[in-house]
Protein backbone atom coordinates (compact mmCIF):
# COMPACT_ATOMS: atom_id res chain seq x y z
CA MET A 1 16.05 0.40 -9.38
CA ILE A 2 12.37 1.25 -8.96
CA ASP A 3 11.30 4.72 -7.89
CA LYS A 4 8.79 3.89 -5.13
CA ASP A 5 7.70 7.52 -4.88
CA MET A 6 6.59 7.95 -8.51
CA PRO A 7 2.78 8.29 -8.60
CA VAL A 8 1.61 6.04 -11.44
CA LEU A 9 -1.02 3.71 -9.97
CA THR A 10 -4.72 4.47 -10.34
CA MET A 11 -7.39 3.86 -7.70
CA LYS A 12 -8.52 0.71 -9.52
CA ILE A 13 -5.06 -0.85 -9.33
CA VAL A 14 -4.66 0.14 -5.67
CA ASN A 15 -8.07 -1.46 -4.94
CA GLN A 16 -6.84 -4.71 -6.49
CA LEU A 17 -3.51 -4.65 -4.66
CA THR A 18 -4.87 -3.77 -1.22
CA HIS A 19 -8.32 -5.42 -1.37
CA LEU A 20 -9.82 -2.20 -0.02
CA SER A 21 -12.68 -0.28 -1.55
CA ALA A 22 -12.20 3.19 -3.02
CA ARG A 23 -14.30 4.51 -0.14
CA GLN A 24 -11.94 3.01 2.45
CA ILE A 25 -8.90 4.45 0.68
CA ARG A 26 -10.54 7.89 0.45
CA TYR A 27 -11.32 7.60 4.19
CA TYR A 28 -7.60 7.10 4.87
CA GLU A 29 -6.92 10.19 2.78
CA ALA A 30 -9.59 12.21 4.63
CA ASN A 31 -7.90 11.25 7.91
CA GLU A 32 -4.55 12.43 6.50
CA LEU A 33 -2.96 8.99 6.68
CA ILE A 34 -2.06 9.07 2.98
CA SER A 35 -1.74 11.89 0.43
CA PRO A 36 -1.90 10.68 -3.15
CA SER A 37 -0.82 12.92 -6.00
CA ARG A 38 -3.32 14.21 -8.52
CA SER A 39 -3.20 14.19 -12.31
CA GLU A 40 -4.00 17.33 -14.27
CA GLY A 41 -7.58 16.08 -14.50
CA GLY A 42 -7.80 15.54 -10.73
CA GLN A 43 -7.49 11.73 -10.74
CA ARG A 44 -5.74 10.27 -7.71
CA LEU A 45 -2.39 8.68 -8.53
CA TYR A 46 -0.59 6.48 -6.02
CA SER A 47 3.03 5.44 -5.72
CA ILE A 48 4.32 2.07 -4.54
CA HIS A 49 5.24 3.82 -1.29
CA ASP A 50 1.57 4.92 -0.93
CA VAL A 51 0.38 1.33 -1.48
CA GLU A 52 2.81 0.07 1.18
CA LEU A 53 1.54 2.77 3.54
CA ILE A 54 -2.06 1.76 2.86
CA GLY A 55 -1.08 -1.84 3.62
CA GLN A 56 0.48 -0.76 6.92
CA VAL A 57 -2.67 1.17 7.86
CA LYS A 58 -4.78 -1.87 6.97
CA LEU A 59 -2.62 -4.12 9.20
CA LEU A 60 -2.83 -1.68 12.10
CA ILE A 61 -6.63 -1.49 11.78
CA GLU A 62 -6.80 -5.29 11.77
CA LYS A 63 -4.75 -5.26 14.98
CA GLY A 64 -7.37 -3.01 16.61
CA PHE A 65 -5.73 0.42 16.34
CA ASN A 66 -8.03 3.42 15.94
CA MET A 67 -7.31 6.27 13.51
CA LYS A 68 -5.74 8.47 16.17
CA LYS A 69 -3.31 5.73 17.24
CA ILE A 70 -2.52 4.86 13.62
CA LYS A 71 -1.71 8.49 12.88
CA GLU A 72 0.55 8.63 15.96
CA GLU A 73 2.29 5.41 14.89
CA LEU A 74 2.83 6.66 11.33
CA ASP A 75 4.15 10.01 12.63
CA ARG A 76 6.53 8.12 14.93
CA LEU A 77 7.67 5.99 12.00
CA ASN A 78 8.28 9.06 9.84
CA ARG A 79 10.31 10.74 12.57
CA SER A 80 12.39 7.65 13.21
CA ALA A 81 12.90 7.05 9.47
CA GLN A 82 14.19 10.59 9.10
CA LYS A 83 16.63 10.05 11.98
CA SER A 84 17.99 6.81 10.59
CA ALA A 85 17.56 5.36 7.13
CA ASP A 86 18.83 2.00 8.42
CA GLU A 87 16.12 1.54 11.04
CA THR A 88 13.96 -1.60 10.74
CA SER A 89 10.17 -1.79 10.63
CA PRO A 90 8.22 -1.38 13.91
CA GLN A 91 6.97 -4.40 15.79
CA TYR A 92 3.40 -3.87 14.55
CA ILE A 93 4.25 -4.24 10.89
CA GLU A 94 5.64 -7.68 10.12
CA GLU A 95 6.68 -7.15 6.51
CA ASP A 96 5.95 -4.58 3.87
CA PHE A 97 2.62 -5.14 2.17
CA SER A 98 3.73 -5.33 -1.45
CA THR A 99 6.46 -7.88 -0.70
CA ASN A 100 3.95 -10.04 1.17
CA TYR A 101 1.46 -9.84 -1.70
CA ILE A 102 4.04 -10.70 -4.35
CA LYS A 103 5.32 -13.68 -2.33
CA LYS A 104 1.77 -15.07 -2.00
CA VAL A 105 1.03 -14.73 -5.71
CA LEU A 106 4.35 -16.27 -6.79
CA SER A 107 4.09 -19.17 -4.36
CA GLY A 108 0.54 -19.98 -5.43
CA GLU A 109 -0.86 -19.39 -1.93
CA SER A 110 -3.10 -16.60 -3.18
CA ARG A 111 -6.27 -17.62 -4.97
CA GLU A 112 -6.64 -14.12 -6.37
CA ILE A 113 -5.92 -13.21 -9.95
CA PRO A 114 -2.20 -12.37 -10.09
CA LEU A 115 -1.08 -9.09 -11.57
CA THR A 116 0.26 -10.92 -14.61
CA ARG A 117 -3.31 -11.75 -15.65
CA GLY A 118 -5.08 -8.43 -15.05
CA ASP A 119 -4.84 -4.88 -16.26
CA LEU A 120 -1.04 -4.95 -16.02
CA SER A 121 -0.58 -8.03 -18.21
CA ARG A 122 0.85 -5.98 -21.07
CA PHE A 123 3.89 -5.28 -18.88
CA TYR A 124 4.73 -8.94 -18.20
CA LYS A 125 5.80 -11.82 -20.40
CA GLN A 126 3.40 -14.73 -20.15
CA LYS A 127 4.82 -18.22 -19.57
CA LYS A 128 3.58 -20.76 -22.09
């Protein structure tokens, strides 16, 4: 089981996973859409849950939502998630971002460098 709330991902990794610039991610933080943890040195650390949330925000922006509406939607999601752990995703968010990304990389649809060939390669066995 993976702890999706453990903050271990740096800004660089989140940039690669979300295809957003550090400035865009900091903008989401300034608008209180995400709240990354901080290391002792002040470096932002993100969890898998944070990356999924960033992906949801990105999808909502692409669908034309403004920051106020996105914040309302995320608040509504948080309230409904607290009421029922079994509730499904809202109609605006087709599938969680990380699952979508992983499916694209594994199927070969993505032309991007997969995680197995980047900074995280030491964590994966390479096929020969």
